[in-house]
Amino acid sequence: MDQEQKRRERLYKTFKHNVTQGNTQSEFDENDLIDIYDYANDVNDEFIQLEVILNAVRYFPESNDLAQRRAYFLLDNLSMSEGAEMMARQHAQESALWDILTLLVKRPEQAEAKKGFNEILQRYANYDDETIIQFVGASSELGLYDWLWENKDEILKRCEYPDTFLYELSQEAYERGDFRKSADALDELTTTEAFNASYWHMLAQAYVHLDNYEEALQAIEYALAIDPSSTDVLITKAQIMFDMKKDREEALAIVRGVLGTNPDNTIACHTLVAMDLILGNVDEAQEVLASFLATHPADTEAVEHSMYLPDPAFSILYLKKYLRTTGLDESEWMAWAKSCYERGEYRQCSDILLAWLYENETLPEWAQLVESLYHQSRLAELIAVYHNYISDKNVTLGPLEAYLLMSALFETKDVKESLKVAERITKFDLSEMPRMDMRLMAVGAMERASKLVALVNSSVK
């Protein structure tokens, strides 16, 4: 972090402390408030942005720069387009920022938007940081992403800080999945700002998306030369080495080192577990997850990783804790299970549903759980669910889950219970059964049904 950024961060923290202590009297000048607002915008602190605006209205009502920020806040954060447009009209053609705001509010067709931005490009000679940030964001939002690249050199000539434009352009490209152009902008940025580790780090990540691991590794080494203690950069280096299969043991050692120093490092935990699962290091993966989830029970990615370990009991344990911690409701939980089911992730689907069942002793419907367990040949668990939650309860079963339960019970020699379920099946409209042939075949039920018929026939003889 450069000195200017540190200064802005100190101002932001001081202002935030004063606000939280109830001190509304301004001890900051106009430029301070501008810096505080912009820093708060960078870190998505809308509360502090609003407090700056309130201070600005009270102490610096004539400030054009603060008025511009107030107008953008009305549009972006409060969706008050009429208020923003009114402010823009009051300051018509005073600056590029006001003209950009007018285009954002009016949202013209692409041809008109291009005409508007061409006029802005010709009318104004100097773009400060805030102007260029809004310039890139607004033009992209109005469908002029390609136009930005076509006019890159002309825009650069007008920037007080060209690195801001290249950074914004690279991030816009990255978010769009245009990693080639993102890498191009970052390559230019690292040429002009060679001692900024963050830019080298971002360049490495762009190269990874382009499968250019050699360039990615070279960029990450530059970043580490500038900031050798950066854990984010170290983890990225480990990921690159692991993906290159260059030295996977060293890659593991790097991530273990980061996690050992900072056990709460979420990225390090996720990265190490993912590497372990790929390499089959099940014991370490389970140990890392157990330690991490003990203090971070609501970490979704860690919980999802647990469902790729061999023991369902482990993942179900942490899924139940996740459910209690997050407070997800029934519809959200079932939607999660359904998304796994539709991707054919039967293990994950059954773990999610079993966690809900063990916590609530019921399910809104049973088909996905029964089918998922049957598909995995987890017949003992399926039968345990039947005896504990279905058999003597007033539970409605559809033909698919009833058939699968009957098959599982019969196959495990529980003929009495199998016949009880068969009685349910006789009450269904069996004309629906052919529609389920494909699903029954998918879970292996048709093969088991053939064996069941053979057993019945042999017993009749």
PDB file of C-alpha atoms in Angstrom, residues 23 28 47 101 112 142 153 176 231 273 280 291 413 431 436:
ATOM      1  CA  ASN A  23     -19.130  13.263  17.127  1.00  0.00           C
ATOM      2  CA  PHE A  28     -12.077  17.629   8.168  1.00  0.00           C
ATOM      3  CA  PHE A  47     -22.741   4.090   5.847  1.00  0.00           C
ATOM      4  CA  LEU A 101     -24.156  11.103 -14.710  1.00  0.00           C
ATOM      5  CA  GLU A 112     -26.554   7.929 -28.613  1.00  0.00           C
ATOM      6  CA  LEU A 142     -24.156   1.485 -21.542  1.00  0.00           C
ATOM      7  CA  ASP A 153      -4.867   5.732 -26.046  1.00  0.00           C
ATOM      8  CA  ARG A 176     -16.388  -9.975 -18.244  1.00  0.00           C
ATOM      9  CA  THR A 231      -0.201 -14.392   2.155  1.00  0.00           C
ATOM     10  CA  VAL A 273      -8.282 -28.969   1.405  1.00  0.00           C
ATOM     11  CA  GLY A 280      -6.158 -38.254  -1.969  1.00  0.00           C
ATOM     12  CA  SER A 291     -10.212 -27.548  12.926  1.00  0.00           C
ATOM     13  CA  LYS A 413     -34.597 -59.767   3.498  1.00  0.00           C
ATOM     14  CA  SER A 431     -50.050 -46.245 -15.487  1.00  0.00           C
ATOM     15  CA  MET A 436     -40.276 -43.483 -14.351  1.00  0.00           C
TER      16      MET A 436
END
